[in-house]
């Protein structure tokens, strides 16, 4: 399946080069994320992008290719797994795939040691120093996710989006509990979209924003991708979130 985000550079990368960058995020999720970034651009929401858990840059490059002039991409990773050479691979992919190295700051760090100031310093105070799209894909423990959510929340644009990876992953069941607890402590925030990986039974990403911003994104996503809408939706007690999946259906167990 060929995917389209509305950004020619992202679509070329995702449909033709994505597999050349080893990583874990799906093409489908990268396209939806880039679409949301394009939506932000159309709405005049400017700011930077950031990712915890950049690894070789598979998802990071898609986000960076959707940036506008003056915006920066901050990639954070310990770059220890499987070896420190992963950082060299990231830089070579960035140069090979059309991201301007000048627009990128790579921090070799454990996110647990970072504070909001480290992110705003990394973007050099440009465009207000706020992050409009923050992908969290680092340490998959509840404690670390809670810290990373706090970090993303502290630097996010008021109409920005925080995107969380590996929600509902069978290997990390407590991450969803951490998100639930974090949302209770941050009643201004909600999950507005669940992006499935490649199938309804796989581990999706959640996209979060403030309650007063979700209407900026939801209808646009449903209008743009009606064929990927799982109509039963995602239940969050006080609200529902939309679900986008390449194969909308209930799982069939044979
Ligand atoms: C699953 S990989 C990320 C995949 C990548 N985002 C992609 O789309 O292909 C997880 C990454 O998180 C990094 N990581 C784990 N714990 C971290 C921490 N505390 N701080 C920063 N990075 C961390 C790992 O080094 C690893 O590169």
Short mmCIF file of C-alpha atoms and ligand atoms in Angstrom, two decimals:
data_model
loop_
_atom_site.label_atom_id
_atom_site.label_comp_id
_atom_site.label_asym_id
_atom_site.label_seq_id
_atom_site.Cartn_x
_atom_site.Cartn_y
_atom_site.Cartn_z
CA UNK A 1 0.00 0.00 0.00
CA UNK A 2 1.30 3.48 -0.93
CA UNK A 3 0.74 6.04 1.79
CA UNK A 4 0.23 9.82 1.43
CA UNK A 5 0.72 12.51 4.05
CA UNK A 6 0.42 15.58 1.83
CA UNK A 7 4.17 16.22 1.99
CA UNK A 8 6.03 15.06 -1.13
CA UNK A 9 9.36 14.74 0.71
CA UNK A 10 7.86 12.63 3.51
CA UNK A 11 5.85 10.48 1.10
CA UNK A 12 8.90 9.73 -1.04
CA UNK A 13 10.92 8.82 2.07
CA UNK A 14 8.20 6.66 3.63
CA UNK A 15 7.23 4.84 0.43
CA UNK A 16 10.70 4.41 -1.09
CA UNK A 17 13.41 4.66 1.57
CA UNK A 18 11.81 3.77 4.90
CA UNK A 19 13.07 0.20 4.93
CA UNK A 20 16.65 1.42 4.39
CA UNK A 21 16.58 2.83 7.93
CA UNK A 22 16.36 0.05 10.47
CA UNK A 23 13.76 0.81 13.11
CA UNK A 24 10.49 -0.07 14.76
CA UNK A 25 7.91 2.56 13.78
CA UNK A 26 5.52 1.75 10.93
CA UNK A 27 5.14 3.53 7.60
CA UNK A 28 1.47 4.03 8.46
CA UNK A 29 2.26 5.85 11.72
CA UNK A 30 4.91 8.03 10.03
CA UNK A 31 2.39 9.13 7.40
CA UNK A 32 -0.28 9.99 9.98
CA UNK A 33 2.29 11.92 12.06
CA UNK A 34 3.47 13.88 9.02
CA UNK A 35 -0.14 14.59 8.08
CA UNK A 36 -0.75 16.00 11.56
CA UNK A 37 2.38 18.16 11.21
CA UNK A 38 1.11 19.43 7.85
CA UNK A 39 -2.22 20.20 9.49
CA UNK A 40 -0.37 22.20 12.15
CA UNK A 41 1.47 24.15 9.45
CA UNK A 42 -1.83 25.00 7.72
CA UNK A 43 -3.24 26.18 11.06
CA UNK A 44 -0.21 28.41 11.68
CA UNK A 45 1.06 26.24 14.55
CA UNK A 46 4.83 26.50 14.34
CA UNK A 47 7.44 24.97 16.58
CA UNK A 48 10.01 22.23 16.72
CA UNK A 49 9.93 18.48 16.73
CA UNK A 50 11.56 16.22 19.29
CA UNK A 51 11.97 12.52 19.81
CA UNK A 52 13.17 10.44 22.75
CA UNK A 53 14.50 7.15 21.39
CA UNK A 54 15.76 8.29 17.99
CA UNK A 55 17.82 5.14 17.30
CA UNK A 56 18.79 5.11 13.57
CA UNK A 57 16.22 7.82 12.79
CA UNK A 58 13.44 5.94 11.02
CA UNK A 59 10.55 7.99 12.48
CA UNK A 60 12.70 11.04 13.24
CA UNK A 61 13.56 11.56 9.56
CA UNK A 62 9.87 11.47 8.57
CA UNK A 63 9.11 14.15 11.18
CA UNK A 64 12.14 16.23 10.19
CA UNK A 65 11.15 16.18 6.51
CA UNK A 66 7.75 17.66 7.49
CA UNK A 67 9.34 20.65 9.26
CA UNK A 68 9.10 24.23 8.04
CA UNK A 69 11.99 26.73 7.66
CA UNK A 70 13.23 27.95 11.03
CA UNK A 71 12.10 24.84 12.88
CA UNK A 72 14.51 22.36 14.44
CA UNK A 73 14.47 18.63 15.12
CA UNK A 74 15.89 17.38 18.42
CA UNK A 75 16.77 13.70 18.66
CA UNK A 76 17.58 12.21 22.05
CA UNK A 77 19.02 8.76 22.68
CA UNK A 78 21.62 7.07 24.82
CA UNK A 79 22.98 5.59 21.59
CA UNK A 80 24.31 2.55 23.41
CA UNK A 81 22.15 -0.16 21.82
CA UNK A 82 23.20 -2.24 20.01
CA UNK A 83 26.46 -0.21 19.98
CA UNK A 84 27.53 3.45 19.85
CA UNK A 85 27.80 3.06 16.05
CA UNK A 86 24.03 3.60 15.92
CA UNK A 87 24.66 7.34 16.25
CA UNK A 88 26.93 7.29 13.16
CA UNK A 89 24.20 5.46 11.26
CA UNK A 90 21.68 8.11 12.31
CA UNK A 91 23.91 10.92 10.98
CA UNK A 92 24.54 9.11 7.71
CA UNK A 93 20.81 8.46 7.18
CA UNK A 94 20.04 12.13 7.92
CA UNK A 95 22.50 13.30 5.27
CA UNK A 96 21.50 10.65 2.72
CA UNK A 97 17.75 11.21 3.02
CA UNK A 98 17.53 14.95 2.55
CA UNK A 99 17.26 16.32 6.09
CA UNK A 100 19.44 19.40 6.48
CA UNK A 101 22.00 18.56 9.21
CA UNK A 102 21.95 22.26 10.14
CA UNK A 103 18.30 21.87 11.28
CA UNK A 104 19.03 18.95 13.60
CA UNK A 105 20.36 18.70 17.15
CA UNK A 106 21.26 15.25 18.42
CA UNK A 107 21.62 14.83 22.18
CA UNK A 108 23.40 11.75 23.49
CA UNK A 109 21.66 11.50 26.83
CA UNK A 110 19.48 9.45 29.10
CA UNK A 111 16.17 11.32 29.02
CA UNK A 112 15.87 10.79 32.79
CA UNK A 113 18.74 13.27 33.17
CA UNK A 114 17.11 15.95 30.99
CA UNK A 115 14.95 18.90 32.02
CA UNK A 116 12.81 21.17 29.85
CA UNK A 117 15.65 23.67 29.67
CA UNK A 118 17.84 21.13 27.87
CA UNK A 119 15.25 20.84 25.09
CA UNK A 120 14.72 24.58 24.73
CA UNK A 121 18.49 25.08 24.68
CA UNK A 122 18.73 22.44 21.94
CA UNK A 123 16.29 24.35 19.74
CA UNK A 124 18.22 27.54 20.38
CA UNK A 125 15.16 29.44 21.54
CA UNK A 126 13.91 29.66 17.94
CA UNK A 127 10.18 29.82 17.08
CA UNK A 128 9.38 30.43 20.73
CA UNK A 129 11.33 27.37 21.82
CA UNK A 130 8.17 25.25 21.87
CA UNK A 131 7.78 21.76 20.45
CA UNK A 132 4.75 21.13 18.24
CA UNK A 133 5.25 17.40 17.76
CA UNK A 134 7.04 15.25 20.37
CA UNK A 135 7.51 11.52 19.80
CA UNK A 136 8.23 9.50 22.96
CA UNK A 137 9.85 6.13 22.21
CA UNK A 138 12.64 5.66 24.77
CA UNK A 139 12.78 3.66 28.01
CA UNK A 140 9.60 1.56 28.15
CA UNK A 141 9.13 1.51 31.94
CA UNK A 142 6.16 3.32 33.54
CA UNK A 143 8.50 5.54 35.59
CA UNK A 144 10.53 6.60 32.55
CA UNK A 145 7.43 7.18 30.42
CA UNK A 146 5.96 9.40 33.15
CA UNK A 147 9.17 11.44 33.22
CA UNK A 148 9.25 11.66 29.41
CA UNK A 149 5.61 12.76 29.33
CA UNK A 150 6.39 15.48 31.91
CA UNK A 151 9.33 16.61 29.77
CA UNK A 152 7.26 16.71 26.57
CA UNK A 153 4.40 18.50 28.32
CA UNK A 154 6.75 21.16 29.72
CA UNK A 155 8.00 22.17 26.27
CA UNK A 156 4.94 21.57 24.10
CA UNK A 157 3.20 24.23 22.05
CA UNK A 158 -0.29 24.85 23.56
CA UNK A 159 -1.80 23.31 20.42
CA UNK A 160 0.97 20.74 20.03
CA UNK A 161 0.87 16.95 19.95
CA UNK A 162 2.65 14.31 22.04
CA UNK A 163 2.87 10.94 20.31
CA UNK A 164 3.58 7.81 22.39
CA UNK A 165 4.93 4.60 20.93
CA UNK A 166 4.25 0.99 21.85
CA UNK A 167 1.00 1.57 23.69
CA UNK A 168 -0.88 -1.69 24.26
CA UNK A 169 2.27 -3.61 23.27
CA UNK A 170 2.03 -7.08 24.85
CA UNK A 171 5.59 -6.68 26.13
CA UNK A 172 4.89 -3.40 27.95
CA UNK A 173 1.35 -3.62 29.36
CA UNK A 174 1.98 -1.14 32.20
CA UNK A 175 2.77 1.76 29.85
CA UNK A 176 -0.94 2.29 29.28
CA UNK A 177 -1.49 2.38 33.04
CA UNK A 178 1.21 5.06 33.29
CA UNK A 179 -0.55 7.10 30.58
CA UNK A 180 -3.87 6.73 32.41
CA UNK A 181 -2.34 7.92 35.70
CA UNK A 182 -0.55 10.78 33.94
CA UNK A 183 -3.77 11.92 32.26
CA UNK A 184 -5.53 11.96 35.63
CA UNK A 185 -2.81 14.34 36.89
CA UNK A 186 -3.08 16.44 33.70
CA UNK A 187 -6.83 16.95 33.16
CA UNK A 188 -6.18 19.48 30.39
CA UNK A 189 -4.80 16.65 28.20
CA UNK A 190 -6.45 13.81 26.30
CA UNK A 191 -5.69 11.06 23.81
CA UNK A 192 -7.28 12.18 20.56
CA UNK A 193 -6.06 9.48 18.20
CA UNK A 194 -4.86 5.90 18.34
CA UNK A 195 -2.66 5.06 15.34
CA UNK A 196 -2.47 1.37 14.76
CA UNK A 197 0.82 -0.09 13.59
CA UNK A 198 -0.03 -2.31 10.60
CA UNK A 199 -2.95 -4.30 11.95
CA UNK A 200 -5.65 -3.89 14.57
CA UNK A 201 -4.00 -6.46 16.84
CA UNK A 202 -0.56 -4.78 16.82
CA UNK A 203 0.93 -2.21 19.19
CA UNK A 204 -0.24 1.30 18.34
CA UNK A 205 0.81 4.86 19.04
CA UNK A 206 -1.36 7.30 21.01
CA UNK A 207 -1.53 10.99 20.07
CA UNK A 208 -2.29 13.42 22.90
CA UNK A 209 -3.17 17.08 22.94
CA UNK A 210 -5.00 19.55 25.13
CA UNK A 211 -8.79 19.21 25.28
CA UNK A 212 -9.15 22.62 23.66
CA UNK A 213 -7.05 21.52 20.65
CA UNK A 214 -8.44 18.09 19.71
CA UNK A 215 -11.02 19.46 17.27
CA UNK A 216 -8.16 20.92 15.22
CA UNK A 217 -7.02 17.39 14.43
CA UNK A 218 -9.82 14.82 14.72
CA UNK A 219 -12.21 15.86 11.95
CA UNK A 220 -9.33 16.58 9.60
CA UNK A 221 -7.92 13.07 10.17
CA UNK A 222 -11.33 11.45 9.63
CA UNK A 223 -11.96 13.50 6.48
CA UNK A 224 -8.46 12.77 5.16
CA UNK A 225 -8.36 9.04 5.91
CA UNK A 226 -11.96 7.73 5.95
CA UNK A 227 -10.86 4.31 4.69
CA UNK A 228 -8.62 3.83 7.76
CA UNK A 229 -11.19 4.75 10.38
CA UNK A 230 -12.09 2.03 12.91
CA UNK A 231 -15.62 3.21 13.66
CA UNK A 232 -15.95 1.56 17.09
CA UNK A 233 -13.50 4.22 18.36
CA UNK A 234 -11.32 4.20 21.49
CA UNK A 235 -13.06 4.60 24.85
CA UNK A 236 -11.43 6.90 27.46
CA UNK A 237 -14.20 7.18 30.08
CA UNK A 238 -14.73 10.95 29.70
CA UNK A 239 -14.18 11.06 25.93
CA UNK A 240 -13.55 8.90 22.87
CA UNK A 241 -10.51 9.01 20.61
CA UNK A 242 -10.48 8.13 16.94
CA UNK A 243 -8.69 4.97 15.78
CA UNK A 244 -6.83 4.84 12.46
CA UNK A 245 -5.74 1.46 11.16
CA UNK A 246 -4.78 0.15 7.70
CA UNK A 247 -7.32 -2.69 8.18
CA UNK A 248 -10.35 -1.42 10.13
CA UNK A 249 -12.14 -4.48 11.53
CA UNK A 250 -12.61 -6.47 14.67
CA UNK A 251 -9.89 -9.08 15.11
CA UNK A 252 -10.91 -12.44 13.72
CA UNK A 253 -9.65 -15.39 15.75
CA UNK A 254 -9.68 -18.67 13.86
C1 LIG B 1 12.59 1.10 19.98
S1 LIG B 1 13.98 2.05 19.83
C2 LIG B 1 13.36 3.47 19.00
C3 LIG B 1 12.94 3.26 17.58
C4 LIG B 1 12.80 4.51 16.76
N1 LIG B 1 12.06 5.57 17.40
C5 LIG B 1 12.16 4.18 15.42
O1 LIG B 1 11.15 4.77 15.07
O2 LIG B 1 12.68 3.33 14.71
C6 LIG B 1 14.18 2.66 21.46
C7 LIG B 1 15.36 3.59 21.62
O3 LIG B 1 15.22 4.23 22.88
C8 LIG B 1 16.51 4.45 23.40
N2 LIG B 1 16.39 4.65 24.84
C9 LIG B 1 16.05 3.73 25.79
N3 LIG B 1 16.04 4.29 26.99
C10 LIG B 1 16.39 5.59 26.83
C11 LIG B 1 16.54 6.69 27.72
N4 LIG B 1 16.34 6.57 29.03
N5 LIG B 1 16.90 7.89 27.20
C12 LIG B 1 17.11 8.04 25.87
N6 LIG B 1 16.96 7.03 24.98
C13 LIG B 1 16.61 5.83 25.45
C14 LIG B 1 17.27 3.19 23.01
O4 LIG B 1 18.66 3.42 23.04
C15 LIG B 1 16.71 2.89 21.63
O5 LIG B 1 17.53 3.44 20.63
#
